[in-house]
Amino acid sequence: MTEQQKTAARVGVLGARGRMGMEVCKAVDSAADLELVAAVDQGDDLDAVAQAGAEVVVDFTTPDAVMDNLRWCVEHGVHAVVGTTGFTGQRLAEVRGWLAGRPGVGVVIAPNFGIGAVLMMQFAARAARYFESVEIVEQHHPRKLDAPSGTATHTARLIAAARADAGLGPAPDATRDEVAGARGADIDGVRVHAVRATGLVAHQEVLFGTTGETLTIRHDSYDRVSFMPGVLLAVREVGRRPGLTVGLDALLD
Ligand SMILES: NC(=O)c1ccc[n+]([C@@H]2O[C@H](COP(=O)([O-])OP(=O)(O)OC[C@H]3O[C@@H](n4cnc5c(N)ncnc54)[C@H](O)[C@@H]3O)[C@@H](O)[C@H]2O)c1
Ligand SMILES: O=C(O)C1=N[C@H](C(=O)O)CCC1
């Protein structure tokens, strides 16, 4: 074992055989200051993570699995970086409840670890107050289990909060006859349309409109490697941030 390995942070990956998990294993393996000590997937025993002495766990599993995994991490004093989607306000409150009993443990949950995607969400939140209309179109690969995406849901919530702060009412929409779903999902009053097509990875457009002009903010992840700088940043930072951090914004600043 080299001197560097002795001081490297010990990382476990959950969902290690999945699309994101495999990419995370490669990224951790290639980082001189991190050591991949456990790669766990469905059916494997989580105790392998404890036995390997993991200090940080990265979870890219499924919305059905992630809460049990996260609870296990908090109970075992292991910091967690979570990219898995499906986090409602209720789920976040539950995680905060677990963390209250383990004040030294840090958890970072981010709907999108792409730096460009984080900026796209920030730009959208900043623009929201100036436009009476807004809709989100997210586009992903067809093997994605959830719709709309976690990123689109998070963006819609940020926009809705900014609109409420600015005293904006509902966006104008005269639709009277609708084939179910034609106007997309309603997330806190913001319409979100989900496209699934082979060849796509992860893409999102936020379309704003007001009299005489529109503004489109678009982000594209063409490769899952785009998420890795954000994931590694969170892995390095999570132990210095006890409690729950939602989104990558605080870590970038
Ligand atoms: N935050 C981000 O930047 C970001 C980026 C891409 C994907 N995601 C999200 O990450 C999640 C995974 O995406 P993916 O494309 O890698 O999916 P995937 O289906 O390729 O991988 C999920 C893996 O988790 C495994 N798994 C299921 N239950 C498990 C359990 N209990 N313990 C351990 N492993 C388990 C599956 O067997 C599979 O290998 C999704 O929720 C997706 O939306 C987030
Ligand atoms: O490929 C996925 O699945 C992705 N999920 C996240 C989401 O739902 O927002 C992030 C982008 C990729």
Coordinates of C-alpha atoms and ligand atoms in Angstrom, one line a residue:
M1 CA 0.0 0.0 0.0
T2 CA 1.4 3.4 -1.0
E3 CA 1.6 6.4 1.4
Q4 CA -1.3 8.0 -0.6
Q5 CA -3.5 5.0 -0.3
K6 CA -3.1 5.1 3.5
T7 CA -4.5 8.6 3.7
A8 CA -7.1 8.2 0.9
A9 CA -10.8 8.5 1.9
R10 CA -12.5 5.1 1.8
V11 CA -15.5 5.1 -0.5
G12 CA -18.3 2.5 -1.0
V13 CA -20.6 2.6 -4.1
L14 CA -24.2 1.4 -3.9
G15 CA -25.7 0.5 -7.3
A16 CA -22.2 -0.3 -8.5
R17 CA -23.4 -2.4 -11.5
G18 CA -25.7 0.4 -12.8
R19 CA -25.0 3.0 -15.4
M20 CA -24.0 5.7 -12.9
G21 CA -22.5 3.3 -10.3
M22 CA -20.0 1.9 -12.8
E23 CA -19.0 5.4 -13.8
V24 CA -18.6 6.4 -10.1
C25 CA -16.4 3.3 -9.4
K26 CA -14.1 4.3 -12.3
A27 CA -13.9 7.9 -11.2
V28 CA -13.2 7.0 -7.5
D29 CA -10.6 4.4 -8.7
S30 CA -8.9 7.1 -10.8
A31 CA -8.7 9.7 -8.0
A32 CA -5.5 9.6 -6.1
D33 CA -7.1 10.8 -2.8
L34 CA -9.9 8.3 -2.8
E35 CA -10.0 4.6 -2.4
L36 CA -12.8 2.3 -3.7
V37 CA -13.3 -0.2 -0.9
A38 CA -16.8 -1.6 -1.6
A39 CA -18.9 -2.0 -4.8
V40 CA -22.4 -3.2 -3.8
D41 CA -25.4 -3.8 -5.9
Q42 CA -28.9 -5.4 -5.5
G43 CA -28.7 -8.6 -3.5
D44 CA -25.4 -7.9 -1.9
D45 CA -25.1 -7.4 1.8
L46 CA -24.7 -3.8 3.0
D47 CA -22.5 -5.1 5.8
A48 CA -19.7 -5.4 3.2
V49 CA -19.6 -1.6 3.3
A50 CA -19.1 -1.6 7.1
Q51 CA -16.6 -4.5 7.0
A52 CA -14.6 -2.6 4.3
G53 CA -14.4 0.4 6.6
A54 CA -16.1 2.8 4.1
E55 CA -16.2 6.4 5.4
V56 CA -18.3 7.7 2.5
V57 CA -21.0 5.9 0.5
V58 CA -22.2 7.0 -2.9
D59 CA -25.7 5.9 -3.8
F60 CA -27.0 5.7 -7.4
T61 CA -29.7 3.0 -7.0
T62 CA -33.5 3.4 -7.3
P63 CA -36.1 5.6 -5.6
D64 CA -37.4 2.3 -4.0
A65 CA -34.1 1.3 -2.5
V66 CA -32.5 4.6 -1.6
M67 CA -34.2 5.4 1.7
D68 CA -33.3 2.0 3.3
N69 CA -29.7 2.5 2.1
L70 CA -29.5 6.0 3.5
R71 CA -30.9 5.0 6.8
W72 CA -28.3 2.3 7.1
C73 CA -25.5 4.8 6.4
V74 CA -26.7 7.3 9.0
E75 CA -27.2 4.5 11.6
H76 CA -23.7 3.2 10.9
G77 CA -22.1 6.7 11.0
V78 CA -21.1 6.6 7.3
H79 CA -21.4 9.9 5.3
A80 CA -23.5 9.6 2.2
V81 CA -23.6 11.2 -1.3
V82 CA -26.8 10.5 -3.0
G83 CA -27.7 11.0 -6.7
T84 CA -30.7 8.7 -6.7
T85 CA -33.9 10.6 -7.5
G86 CA -37.3 10.5 -5.8
F87 CA -36.7 12.9 -2.9
T88 CA -40.0 14.5 -1.8
G89 CA -40.2 17.1 1.0
Q90 CA -41.4 14.3 3.2
R91 CA -38.4 12.1 2.4
L92 CA -36.0 14.9 3.1
A93 CA -37.7 15.6 6.5
E94 CA -37.3 11.9 7.3
V95 CA -33.6 12.0 6.6
R96 CA -33.2 15.2 8.7
G97 CA -34.9 13.3 11.5
W98 CA -32.4 10.4 11.3
L99 CA -29.5 12.9 11.2
A100 CA -30.7 14.7 14.3
G101 CA -29.7 11.6 16.3
R102 CA -26.3 11.4 14.5
P103 CA -24.9 15.0 14.5
G104 CA -21.5 14.0 13.1
V105 CA -22.8 12.5 9.9
G106 CA -23.1 14.3 6.6
V107 CA -25.5 13.6 3.7
V108 CA -25.5 15.4 0.4
I109 CA -28.5 14.7 -1.9
A110 CA -28.3 16.3 -5.3
P111 CA -30.8 15.8 -8.2
N112 CA -28.1 16.5 -10.6
F113 CA -24.3 16.5 -10.2
G114 CA -23.6 18.1 -13.5
I115 CA -22.0 21.6 -13.0
G116 CA -23.8 22.9 -16.1
A117 CA -27.1 21.5 -14.8
V118 CA -26.7 23.2 -11.4
L119 CA -26.0 26.5 -13.2
M120 CA -29.0 25.9 -15.5
M121 CA -31.2 25.5 -12.4
Q122 CA -29.7 28.7 -10.8
F123 CA -30.2 30.7 -14.0
A124 CA -33.8 29.5 -14.2
A125 CA -34.6 30.4 -10.6
R126 CA -33.1 33.9 -11.3
A127 CA -35.1 34.4 -14.5
A128 CA -38.4 33.2 -13.1
R129 CA -39.7 36.5 -11.6
Y130 CA -39.5 38.3 -15.0
F131 CA -41.7 36.0 -17.1
E132 CA -45.4 35.3 -16.9
S133 CA -45.1 31.9 -18.6
V134 CA -42.7 29.0 -18.0
E135 CA -42.6 25.4 -19.0
I136 CA -39.9 22.7 -18.6
V137 CA -39.1 20.0 -21.2
E138 CA -36.8 17.3 -19.9
Q139 CA -35.4 14.6 -22.3
H140 CA -33.8 11.3 -21.1
H141 CA -32.7 7.8 -22.2
P142 CA -35.7 5.4 -22.4
R143 CA -34.4 3.1 -19.5
K144 CA -35.0 5.8 -17.0
L145 CA -37.5 4.6 -14.4
D146 CA -39.0 7.9 -13.1
A147 CA -40.8 10.8 -14.8
P148 CA -40.5 13.7 -14.6
S149 CA -36.8 13.7 -13.8
G150 CA -35.5 14.7 -10.4
T151 CA -33.8 17.7 -12.0
A152 CA -37.0 18.9 -13.7
T153 CA -39.0 18.5 -10.4
H154 CA -36.3 20.4 -8.5
T155 CA -36.2 23.1 -11.2
A156 CA -40.0 23.4 -11.1
R157 CA -39.9 23.8 -7.3
L158 CA -37.2 26.5 -7.5
I159 CA -39.2 28.4 -10.2
A160 CA -42.5 28.1 -8.3
A161 CA -40.8 29.5 -5.1
A162 CA -39.3 32.4 -7.1
R163 CA -42.7 33.2 -8.7
A164 CA -44.5 33.1 -5.4
D165 CA -41.8 35.5 -3.9
A166 CA -42.4 37.8 -6.8
G167 CA -46.2 37.7 -6.4
L168 CA -46.8 36.1 -9.8
G169 CA -50.0 34.1 -10.2
P170 CA -50.5 31.1 -12.4
A171 CA -49.1 31.2 -16.0
P172 CA -51.8 32.0 -18.6
D173 CA -53.3 28.9 -20.2
A174 CA -56.7 28.8 -22.0
T175 CA -56.7 25.0 -22.5
R176 CA -60.3 23.8 -22.0
D177 CA -60.2 20.4 -23.8
E178 CA -57.2 18.2 -23.1
V179 CA -56.2 14.7 -24.0
A180 CA -54.9 13.5 -20.6
G181 CA -51.2 14.4 -20.2
A182 CA -51.0 16.7 -23.2
R183 CA -50.1 19.7 -21.0
G184 CA -47.6 17.7 -19.0
A185 CA -47.3 17.2 -15.3
D186 CA -48.1 20.0 -12.9
I187 CA -45.3 20.4 -10.4
D188 CA -46.1 23.2 -8.0
G189 CA -48.0 25.0 -10.9
V190 CA -45.2 24.6 -13.4
R191 CA -45.8 22.3 -16.4
V192 CA -43.2 19.7 -17.0
H193 CA -43.0 17.5 -20.2
A194 CA -40.9 14.3 -20.2
V195 CA -39.5 12.9 -23.4
R196 CA -37.8 9.5 -23.6
A197 CA -35.8 8.5 -26.6
T198 CA -32.9 6.2 -27.5
G199 CA -29.7 8.1 -28.0
L200 CA -30.4 10.7 -25.3
V201 CA -28.6 10.8 -21.9
A202 CA -30.0 13.7 -19.8
H203 CA -31.2 17.0 -21.2
Q204 CA -33.5 19.9 -20.1
E205 CA -34.9 23.1 -21.5
V206 CA -36.6 25.7 -19.4
L207 CA -38.8 27.9 -21.6
F208 CA -39.8 31.3 -20.3
G209 CA -42.2 33.7 -22.1
T210 CA -43.5 37.2 -21.7
T211 CA -44.9 39.8 -24.1
G212 CA -42.8 39.8 -27.3
E213 CA -40.0 37.6 -26.1
T214 CA -39.0 34.2 -24.9
L215 CA -35.9 32.9 -23.1
T216 CA -34.7 29.3 -23.4
I217 CA -32.2 27.9 -20.9
R218 CA -30.9 24.5 -22.0
H219 CA -28.5 22.0 -20.5
D220 CA -27.2 18.7 -22.1
S221 CA -25.3 15.8 -20.5
Y222 CA -24.1 13.8 -23.5
D223 CA -22.1 11.4 -21.3
R224 CA -22.4 10.2 -17.7
V225 CA -18.8 11.4 -17.1
S226 CA -20.3 14.9 -16.9
F227 CA -21.7 14.0 -13.5
M228 CA -18.3 12.9 -12.0
P229 CA -16.6 16.2 -11.1
G230 CA -19.7 17.0 -9.0
V231 CA -19.9 13.5 -7.4
L232 CA -16.2 13.6 -6.5
L233 CA -16.5 17.2 -5.1
A234 CA -19.4 15.9 -2.8
V235 CA -17.4 12.8 -1.7
R236 CA -14.5 15.1 -0.7
E237 CA -16.8 17.6 1.1
V238 CA -19.5 15.6 2.7
G239 CA -17.5 14.7 5.8
R240 CA -16.9 18.4 6.5
R241 CA -20.6 19.2 6.3
P242 CA -22.6 17.4 9.1
G243 CA -26.4 17.3 8.5
L244 CA -28.3 17.4 5.3
T245 CA -27.2 19.4 2.2
V246 CA -29.6 19.4 -0.7
G247 CA -28.2 20.3 -4.1
L248 CA -24.6 20.9 -5.1
D249 CA -24.9 24.7 -5.0
A250 CA -23.6 25.1 -1.4
L251 CA -20.5 23.0 -2.3
L252 CA -19.7 25.0 -5.4
D253 CA -19.9 28.3 -3.6
Ligands
LIG1 N1 -28.0 13.1 -9.4 C1 -27.5 12.9 -10.7 O1 -26.6 13.7 -11.2 C2 -27.9 11.7 -11.4 C3 -27.4 11.4 -12.7 C4 -27.8 10.2 -13.3 C5 -28.7 9.4 -12.7 N2 -29.3 9.8 -11.5 C6 -30.2 8.9 -10.8 O2 -29.5 7.8 -10.3 C7 -30.3 6.7 -10.2 C8 -29.6 5.5 -10.9 O3 -29.5 5.8 -12.3 P1 -28.8 4.8 -13.3 O4 -29.1 5.3 -14.6 O5 -27.5 4.5 -12.8 O6 -29.8 3.5 -13.0 P2 -29.4 1.9 -13.3 O7 -30.7 1.2 -13.3 O8 -28.5 1.8 -14.4 O9 -28.6 1.5 -11.9 C9 -29.2 1.3 -10.7 C10 -28.5 0.2 -10.0 O10 -28.9 0.1 -8.6 C11 -29.0 -1.3 -8.3 N3 -29.8 -1.5 -7.1 C12 -31.2 -1.5 -7.0 N4 -31.5 -1.7 -5.8 C13 -30.4 -1.7 -5.0 C14 -30.1 -1.9 -3.7 N5 -31.1 -2.1 -2.8 N6 -28.8 -1.9 -3.2 C15 -27.8 -1.7 -4.1 N7 -28.0 -1.6 -5.5 C16 -29.3 -1.6 -5.9 C17 -29.5 -1.9 -9.6 O11 -29.3 -3.3 -9.6 C18 -28.7 -1.2 -10.7 O12 -27.5 -1.8 -10.9 C19 -31.7 7.1 -10.8 O13 -32.5 7.5 -9.7 C20 -31.3 8.3 -11.7 O14 -32.4 9.2 -11.9 C21 -28.9 10.9 -10.9
LIG2 O1 -30.3 9.2 -16.2 C1 -31.0 9.6 -15.3 O2 -31.8 8.8 -14.7 C2 -30.8 10.9 -14.7 N1 -31.4 11.2 -13.6 C3 -31.4 12.5 -12.9 C4 -32.7 13.1 -12.9 O3 -33.7 12.4 -12.8 O4 -32.8 14.3 -12.9 C5 -30.3 13.4 -13.4 C6 -30.0 13.3 -14.9 C7 -29.8 11.8 -15.3

